[in-house]
Amino acid sequence: MRDSASSIKVLLVEDNAAELRLLQEILKNTVVNQFYLASAKRISEAIACLRAEHFDVILLDLTLPDSTGLESLGTLIGESSNLPIVVLTNTNNDELAIQAVRQGAQDYLVKRQINPDILIRSIQYAIERKQASVALHEANEILEERIQERTIELETANQRLQQEIARAQKIQERLELAQKAGKAGTFEWNIQTNTVSWTPEVEALYGLAPGSFDGQYDDWIQTLHPDDRSRIEQELQQAIENRHGLDTEFRILHVSGSTPWIAVKSSLFYEGDQPVRMLGIHIDITEKKQLETQFLRAQRLESLGTLAGGIAHDLNNILTPILVVMQLLPLKIADLSDHNHDLIKTAEASARRGADLVKQILTFARGVEGRRVCIQLNDLLLEIKQIIEPTLPKAIDIKTAIAPDLSLVSGDPTHLHQVLMNLCVNARDAMPQGGTLTLNAENVTIDEQYARMYPDAAAGFYVVLTITDTGIGIAPEHLHRIFDPFFTTKAVGKGTGLGLSALLGIVKSHGGFVDVQSKVNKGSQFKVFLPASRTIAPCIDKELELRSGDQQLILIVDDEVAIRETMQETLLAQDYQVLTAYDGIGAIALLAQHEESVRCVVMDLMMPTLDGFTALPLLRRFNPDLCAIAMSGVTSTDITARAEQVGFQGFLQKPFTRKDLLQTIGSHLKAIDRV
């Protein structure tokens, strides 16, 4: 049988020659199909044929010399798994047929029952079934590949989805943390049902437990401060009418009893022309409001400082002649009675207190630095006791314990006076039901180990002022904030929160530090450490002898008539000669006439037309060695530094006393004479 493009190639594995010829004759005489038949008597020969050429089908006898039964079937399937096999056997064994088909055969034929139709049909069906099986297998493989690809795609998509979910969760967590940190939360107001829904963060702002808010609009309105309710309801109505969200601020009644400030920012949403809901956020702005209040206070203080500077200049100009006249009167009026002498002393003391008050206002409002002198703190403490004792309630006892060998300190008496007064007033306020206020002063030595406990401390010798009370104490959560500007635990209107802040600044400027110990309902103890003065600082000698003027000519320049006249009287009484001028121009004119005679000029720094800063360089053109002393009703480091730069050798702070004037002029003239 010839091979052609349309013939079916059959490999017949049969060792019986008669049966082989029978099958050849059957296939040869087929009209519908042409068959190409190759034969093999052994499994080994069949394998060789399969390896040599391609076949469409195998007819396999299960009884072969080198292989029998299903073993032969398995061998050929292993060699060519895609080739259809029809099993031939001499026995009509159904069980064997089923096993052969299950193992991979396409059909099972009994040799005695074979005829051309059965054989050809079996071959055709075997080929078709095998092709279908292969196609199905390939389709399954393609499907499995697609399933795997799709599975990978789904897994990738799922991973991306999980990542997106994780990212969204992180964003949500960060948002919640941000809302908690920023004290903010979201809300929704359903305008149709008049109900409100809050996030837990908003409930926390109002001091409510999560889920405890019932969502009723009227209940929310009741949480607003009574002074803000009507305004907020009006703003809500206006927001709806004007078709925009609510953007406002109000106070709420917190469950703790406080009244925090809340800011609302929201948007309005519509269905058609009908407003249906409002979405927005609640933000706690209490700290912002407090900062605004503090800023306004700071602005007021700055304005006060500016105003105080101008007022201080005028007040000091007023107080200067009063002080000088009070000291001149006993010299001018003979046989002054003790009563009148006491009245003059009272007036002088009042003027001094007024001068000190002006200085304290300037110190507080503008941070003016005073003169540093040697101070006996025991005298200062006793003075504080005398001042404060009459003002204390009878239920408060005041005690002092001052070391007899207390060291001197170098400092500003007015500033340290302010420190002690502040602590004593605070102690008084802390004992509304009475108690004991103790003022203690002692010398201490601080080593390096102790100094490391305080940032501003250094090892050395100190004088420690201890102010102790038995009052209500300071809560632990407030103790670390008591020196913060504007922080106060007192009721509104009872304290500014600036006292301890100013106190700390003064102590630091003196090179010291402060230690505070307090227990609730046990009292408080403030220790002020000030460096002890081991060298003699330029202390004021109250008994310094006043020199005679010896008819030396002094030029006084001030735009205040009273000051010029009182200074003139004082200097004349001390045997000086005096010329007076209203301003710098008048001073230049007088010095031009008395160029060789004027020994010293005492000149105000702030005058109309030509002030002291401008006038002195012009005066020095006439007399380069002229002694010049500046006067001013306002003191600051800038003014004194500028005066020194211009060439003034001395400085008189208004208001000054007769003694201050004479000592300042006398000491500078004496210094010139030595040169």
Coordinates of C-alpha atoms in Angstrom, one line a residue, residues 106-530:
Q106 CA -8.6 4.6 22.5
D107 CA -10.4 1.3 21.7
Y108 CA -10.4 -2.4 22.3
L109 CA -11.0 -5.0 19.5
V110 CA -11.4 -8.8 19.6
K111 CA -9.6 -10.3 16.7
R112 CA -12.3 -13.0 15.9
Q113 CA -14.9 -10.2 15.7
I114 CA -13.0 -7.8 13.4
N115 CA -14.4 -7.0 10.0
P116 CA -13.5 -4.1 7.7
D117 CA -16.3 -1.8 9.0
I118 CA -15.4 -2.4 12.6
L119 CA -11.7 -2.0 12.1
I120 CA -11.8 1.1 9.9
R121 CA -14.4 2.7 12.2
S122 CA -12.3 1.9 15.3
I123 CA -9.2 3.4 13.6
Q124 CA -11.1 6.6 12.6
Y125 CA -12.7 7.0 16.0
A126 CA -9.4 6.3 17.8
I127 CA -7.7 9.0 15.7
E128 CA -10.6 11.5 16.3
R129 CA -10.8 10.8 20.0
K130 CA -7.1 11.1 20.4
Q131 CA -7.0 14.4 18.4
A132 CA -9.9 15.6 20.5
S133 CA -8.1 14.5 23.7
V134 CA -4.9 16.2 22.5
A135 CA -6.8 19.3 21.6
L136 CA -8.6 19.2 24.9
H137 CA -5.3 18.8 26.7
E138 CA -3.8 21.7 24.8
A139 CA -6.9 23.7 25.5
N140 CA -6.6 22.8 29.2
E141 CA -2.9 23.8 29.2
I142 CA -3.8 27.1 27.5
L143 CA -6.6 27.6 30.0
E144 CA -4.4 26.7 32.9
E145 CA -1.8 29.1 31.6
R146 CA -4.4 31.8 31.3
I147 CA -5.7 30.9 34.7
Q148 CA -2.2 31.1 36.1
E149 CA -1.7 34.4 34.4
R150 CA -5.0 35.7 35.6
T151 CA -4.2 34.3 39.0
I152 CA -0.9 36.2 39.0
E153 CA -2.7 39.3 37.8
L154 CA -5.4 38.9 40.5
E155 CA -2.7 38.3 43.1
T156 CA -0.8 41.4 41.9
A157 CA -4.1 43.4 41.9
N158 CA -4.9 42.0 45.3
Q159 CA -1.4 43.0 46.6
R160 CA -1.9 46.4 45.1
L161 CA -5.4 46.5 46.7
Q162 CA -4.0 45.4 50.0
Q163 CA -1.3 48.1 49.7
E164 CA -3.9 50.7 48.9
I165 CA -6.0 49.5 51.8
A166 CA -2.9 49.6 54.1
R167 CA -2.0 53.0 52.7
A168 CA -5.6 54.2 53.2
Q169 CA -5.5 52.8 56.8
K170 CA -2.2 54.6 57.5
I171 CA -3.7 57.8 56.0
Q172 CA -6.8 57.3 58.2
E173 CA -4.6 56.6 61.3
R174 CA -2.5 59.7 60.5
L175 CA -5.6 61.7 60.0
E176 CA -7.0 60.6 63.3
L177 CA -3.6 61.3 65.0
A178 CA -3.4 64.7 63.2
Q179 CA -7.0 65.4 64.4
K180 CA -6.1 64.4 67.9
A181 CA -2.8 66.3 67.9
G182 CA -4.5 69.3 66.2
K183 CA -7.6 68.9 68.5
A184 CA -9.9 68.6 65.5
G185 CA -12.7 66.4 64.4
T186 CA -15.4 66.2 61.6
F187 CA -19.1 66.6 61.9
E188 CA -22.2 66.3 59.6
W189 CA -25.5 68.2 60.1
N190 CA -28.4 66.7 58.4
I191 CA -30.6 69.7 57.8
Q192 CA -33.6 67.7 56.8
T193 CA -33.7 65.6 59.9
N194 CA -32.0 68.2 62.1
T195 CA -29.6 65.7 63.5
V196 CA -25.8 66.0 64.0
S197 CA -23.2 63.2 63.8
W198 CA -19.8 63.6 65.3
T199 CA -16.5 61.7 65.0
P200 CA -15.0 60.6 68.4
E201 CA -12.5 63.4 68.1
V202 CA -15.3 66.0 68.2
E203 CA -16.8 64.2 71.2
A204 CA -13.4 64.4 72.9
L205 CA -13.3 68.2 72.3
Y206 CA -16.6 68.5 74.2
G207 CA -15.3 66.2 76.9
L208 CA -17.8 63.4 76.0
A209 CA -17.2 59.7 75.9
P210 CA -17.2 58.1 72.4
G211 CA -20.7 57.4 71.2
S212 CA -22.4 59.3 74.0
F213 CA -23.6 62.2 71.9
D214 CA -27.2 61.5 70.9
G215 CA -27.0 63.5 67.6
Q216 CA -29.8 66.0 68.4
Y217 CA -29.2 69.5 67.1
D218 CA -30.9 71.1 70.0
D219 CA -28.7 69.2 72.5
W220 CA -25.6 70.5 70.6
I221 CA -26.9 74.1 70.8
Q222 CA -27.1 73.7 74.6
T223 CA -23.4 72.9 74.8
L224 CA -22.5 76.3 73.5
H225 CA -21.7 79.1 75.9
P226 CA -24.9 81.1 76.7
D227 CA -23.3 84.3 75.4
D228 CA -22.6 82.7 72.0
R229 CA -25.8 80.6 71.3
S230 CA -28.0 83.2 69.7
R231 CA -25.1 84.5 67.5
I232 CA -24.3 81.0 66.3
E233 CA -27.9 80.2 65.5
Q234 CA -28.2 83.4 63.5
E235 CA -24.9 82.6 61.6
L236 CA -26.2 79.1 60.8
Q237 CA -29.4 80.6 59.3
Q238 CA -27.5 83.2 57.4
A239 CA -25.1 80.5 56.0
I240 CA -28.1 78.5 54.7
E241 CA -29.8 81.5 53.3
N242 CA -26.6 82.8 51.6
R243 CA -25.8 79.2 50.4
H244 CA -22.3 78.9 52.0
G245 CA -20.8 77.0 54.8
L246 CA -20.4 78.1 58.4
D247 CA -17.0 79.7 59.3
T248 CA -17.1 81.0 62.9
E249 CA -15.7 80.7 66.4
F250 CA -17.5 80.2 69.7
R251 CA -17.1 78.9 73.2
I252 CA -18.5 75.7 74.6
L253 CA -19.4 74.4 78.0
H254 CA -16.9 71.6 78.6
V255 CA -18.0 68.8 81.0
S256 CA -14.9 69.8 83.1
G257 CA -16.4 73.2 83.7
S258 CA -14.0 75.1 81.4
T259 CA -15.0 77.1 78.4
P260 CA -12.7 76.1 75.5
W261 CA -12.8 78.0 72.2
I262 CA -14.0 76.0 69.1
A263 CA -13.6 77.1 65.4
V264 CA -15.9 75.6 62.8
K265 CA -15.2 75.5 59.1
S266 CA -17.7 73.8 56.9
S267 CA -19.4 73.4 53.4
L268 CA -23.1 73.3 52.5
F269 CA -24.4 70.6 50.1
Y270 CA -27.6 70.7 48.1
E271 CA -29.9 68.3 46.3
G272 CA -31.3 70.6 43.6
D273 CA -32.0 73.9 45.2
Q274 CA -32.6 72.3 48.6
P275 CA -29.8 72.4 51.3
V276 CA -29.6 68.9 52.7
R277 CA -26.5 68.7 54.8
M278 CA -23.5 70.6 56.2
L279 CA -20.0 68.9 56.5
G280 CA -17.1 70.4 58.3
I281 CA -14.6 70.3 61.1
H282 CA -14.4 71.4 64.7
I283 CA -11.0 72.7 65.9
D284 CA -10.0 73.5 69.4
I285 CA -8.5 77.0 69.2
T286 CA -8.2 77.7 72.9
E287 CA -4.5 78.0 72.8
K288 CA -4.7 80.3 69.8
K289 CA -7.1 82.5 71.7
Q290 CA -4.9 82.5 74.7
L291 CA -1.9 83.5 72.5
E292 CA -4.0 86.3 70.9
T293 CA -4.9 87.5 74.4
Q294 CA -1.2 87.4 75.4
F295 CA -0.2 89.2 72.3
L296 CA -2.8 91.9 73.0
R297 CA -1.5 92.1 76.6
A298 CA 2.1 92.4 75.2
Q299 CA 0.9 95.2 72.8
R300 CA -0.7 97.0 75.7
L301 CA 2.5 96.6 77.8
E302 CA 4.5 97.9 74.9
S303 CA 2.2 100.8 74.6
L304 CA 2.4 101.2 78.4
G305 CA 6.2 101.2 78.1
T306 CA 6.1 104.0 75.5
L307 CA 3.6 106.0 77.5
A308 CA 5.5 105.3 80.7
G309 CA 8.7 106.7 79.2
G310 CA 7.0 110.0 78.3
I311 CA 5.1 110.2 81.6
A312 CA 8.3 109.3 83.6
H313 CA 10.2 112.1 81.9
D314 CA 7.6 114.6 82.9
L315 CA 7.0 113.2 86.4
N316 CA 10.8 113.1 87.1
N317 CA 11.0 116.7 86.0
I318 CA 8.2 117.5 88.5
L319 CA 9.7 115.5 91.3
T320 CA 13.2 116.9 90.9
P321 CA 12.5 120.4 92.2
I322 CA 10.2 119.0 94.9
L323 CA 13.0 116.8 96.3
V324 CA 15.6 119.6 96.0
V325 CA 13.3 122.2 97.6
M326 CA 12.4 119.9 100.5
Q327 CA 16.2 119.6 101.2
L328 CA 16.8 123.3 100.8
L329 CA 14.0 124.5 103.1
P330 CA 15.8 123.5 106.3
L331 CA 18.9 125.4 105.1
K332 CA 16.9 128.5 104.1
I333 CA 14.5 128.7 107.0
A334 CA 16.1 129.4 110.4
D335 CA 14.7 128.0 113.6
L336 CA 12.5 125.4 111.8
S337 CA 10.3 123.7 114.4
D338 CA 10.4 120.0 114.8
H339 CA 6.9 119.7 113.6
N340 CA 7.6 121.6 110.4
H341 CA 10.9 119.6 110.0
D342 CA 8.8 116.4 110.2
L343 CA 6.4 117.7 107.6
I344 CA 9.2 118.5 105.2
K345 CA 10.7 115.0 105.8
T346 CA 7.2 113.5 105.1
A347 CA 7.0 115.5 101.8
E348 CA 10.5 114.5 100.9
A349 CA 9.8 110.8 101.6
S350 CA 6.6 111.0 99.5
A351 CA 8.6 112.5 96.6
R352 CA 11.1 109.7 97.0
R353 CA 8.4 107.1 96.9
G354 CA 7.0 108.7 93.8
A355 CA 10.4 108.6 92.2
D356 CA 10.8 105.0 93.1
L357 CA 7.3 104.2 91.7
V358 CA 8.2 105.8 88.4
K359 CA 11.4 103.8 88.3
Q360 CA 9.5 100.5 89.0
I361 CA 7.0 101.3 86.2
L362 CA 9.9 101.9 83.8
T363 CA 11.7 98.7 85.0
F364 CA 8.5 96.6 84.5
A365 CA 7.4 98.1 81.2
R366 CA 10.7 98.7 79.5
G367 CA 13.3 96.6 81.3
V368 CA 15.3 99.6 82.4
E369 CA 18.6 98.7 84.1
G370 CA 19.4 100.5 87.3
R371 CA 22.7 101.1 89.0
R372 CA 24.5 98.2 90.7
V373 CA 25.6 99.0 94.2
C374 CA 26.6 97.1 97.3
I375 CA 23.4 96.0 99.1
Q376 CA 22.9 94.8 102.6
L377 CA 20.1 92.3 102.1
N378 CA 19.2 92.2 105.8
D379 CA 18.3 95.9 105.5
L380 CA 16.2 95.2 102.4
L381 CA 14.4 92.3 104.1
L382 CA 13.6 94.3 107.2
E383 CA 12.3 97.1 104.9
I384 CA 10.1 94.6 103.0
K385 CA 8.8 93.3 106.4
Q386 CA 7.9 96.8 107.5
I387 CA 6.1 97.6 104.2
I388 CA 4.1 94.4 103.9
E389 CA 3.3 93.6 107.6
P390 CA 0.6 96.3 107.9
T391 CA -1.1 95.0 104.7
L392 CA -1.2 91.4 105.7
P393 CA -4.4 89.9 107.2
K394 CA -4.3 89.4 110.9
A395 CA -4.4 85.6 110.3
I396 CA -1.0 85.7 108.7
D397 CA 2.1 85.8 110.8
I398 CA 5.4 87.0 109.4
K399 CA 8.7 85.8 110.7
T400 CA 12.3 86.6 109.7
A401 CA 15.5 84.6 110.2
I402 CA 18.5 86.5 108.9
A403 CA 22.2 85.4 109.4
P404 CA 24.1 88.1 111.3
D405 CA 27.2 87.8 109.0
L406 CA 25.2 88.1 105.8
S407 CA 27.5 88.9 102.8
L408 CA 26.9 91.9 100.5
V409 CA 25.6 91.5 97.0
S410 CA 26.0 93.7 94.0
G411 CA 22.7 94.6 92.5
D412 CA 19.9 97.1 91.9
P413 CA 18.0 97.7 95.1
T414 CA 14.8 98.6 93.3
H415 CA 14.8 95.4 91.2
L416 CA 15.5 93.2 94.3
H417 CA 12.9 95.1 96.2
Q418 CA 10.5 94.2 93.4
V419 CA 11.5 90.5 93.6
L420 CA 10.9 90.3 97.3
M421 CA 7.6 92.2 97.1
N422 CA 6.3 89.9 94.4
L423 CA 7.1 86.7 96.3
C424 CA 5.5 88.1 99.5
V425 CA 2.3 89.2 97.7
N426 CA 2.1 85.8 96.1
A427 CA 2.6 84.1 99.5
R428 CA -0.2 86.3 100.9
D429 CA -2.6 85.3 98.1
A430 CA -1.7 81.7 98.7
M431 CA -2.9 81.9 102.3
P432 CA -6.5 83.1 102.2
Q433 CA -7.3 81.3 105.5
G434 CA -4.2 82.5 107.2
G435 CA -0.8 81.0 107.9
T436 CA 2.9 81.9 108.3
L437 CA 5.2 83.8 106.0
T438 CA 8.9 83.4 106.7
L439 CA 11.7 85.5 105.3
N440 CA 15.1 83.9 105.6
A441 CA 18.6 85.0 104.4
E442 CA 21.9 83.1 104.8
N443 CA 25.3 82.5 103.2
V444 CA 25.8 79.3 101.3
T445 CA 28.6 77.8 99.2
I446 CA 27.6 75.8 96.1
D447 CA 29.9 73.2 94.6
E448 CA 30.0 71.9 91.1
Q449 CA 27.8 68.9 91.8
Y450 CA 25.0 71.1 93.2
A451 CA 25.4 73.7 90.5
R452 CA 24.8 71.0 87.8
M453 CA 21.2 70.6 89.1
Y454 CA 20.3 74.2 87.9
P455 CA 21.0 75.4 84.3
D456 CA 21.8 79.0 85.4
A457 CA 23.9 78.1 88.4
A458 CA 27.7 78.2 88.8
A459 CA 29.8 77.0 91.7
G460 CA 30.7 79.7 94.2
F461 CA 29.5 81.8 97.2
Y462 CA 25.9 82.9 97.3
V463 CA 23.4 84.7 99.5
V464 CA 20.1 82.8 99.6
L465 CA 16.8 84.6 100.2
T466 CA 14.1 82.1 101.2
I467 CA 10.4 83.1 101.2
T468 CA 8.3 80.3 102.6
D469 CA 4.5 80.2 103.1
T470 CA 2.1 77.6 104.5
G471 CA -0.6 78.2 101.9
I472 CA -2.4 76.1 99.3
G473 CA 0.7 75.2 97.3
I474 CA 1.2 74.7 93.6
A475 CA -0.2 71.7 91.7
P476 CA 2.6 69.5 90.1
E477 CA 1.2 70.0 86.6
H478 CA 1.5 73.8 87.1
L479 CA 4.9 73.9 88.8
H480 CA 7.0 73.8 85.6
R481 CA 5.0 76.6 84.1
I482 CA 4.9 79.2 86.8
F483 CA 7.8 81.3 85.2
D484 CA 6.1 81.3 81.8
P485 CA 4.9 84.8 80.7
F486 CA 1.2 85.3 81.2
F487 CA 0.7 82.0 83.0
T488 CA -1.3 82.4 86.2
T489 CA -3.5 80.2 88.3
K490 CA -5.3 83.2 89.8
A491 CA -8.8 84.2 88.8
V492 CA -9.3 86.5 85.9
G493 CA -8.4 90.0 87.0
K494 CA -6.4 88.8 90.0
G495 CA -3.1 88.4 88.2
T496 CA -1.3 89.1 84.9
G497 CA 1.0 86.1 84.9
L498 CA 4.0 88.5 84.5
G499 CA 5.2 88.7 88.1
L500 CA 7.3 85.5 88.3
S501 CA 8.5 85.9 84.7
A502 CA 9.8 89.4 85.6
L503 CA 11.3 88.0 88.8
L504 CA 13.2 85.3 87.0
G505 CA 14.6 87.8 84.5
I506 CA 15.8 90.1 87.3
V507 CA 17.5 87.3 89.2
K508 CA 19.2 86.0 86.1
S509 CA 20.4 89.5 85.3
H510 CA 22.0 89.5 88.7
G511 CA 23.8 86.2 87.9
G512 CA 21.6 84.2 90.2
F513 CA 19.0 81.5 89.9
V514 CA 15.7 80.4 91.6
D515 CA 14.7 77.1 93.2
V516 CA 11.0 76.3 93.9
Q517 CA 9.6 73.6 96.1
S518 CA 5.8 73.2 96.7
K519 CA 3.2 70.7 97.8
V520 CA -0.5 71.1 97.5
N521 CA -2.1 72.2 100.8
K522 CA 1.4 72.2 102.4
G523 CA 2.8 75.5 101.1
S524 CA 5.6 76.8 98.8
Q525 CA 9.2 77.7 99.2
F526 CA 11.1 80.1 96.8
K527 CA 14.8 80.3 97.1
V528 CA 16.6 83.2 95.4
F529 CA 20.3 82.6 95.0
L530 CA 22.4 85.8 94.5

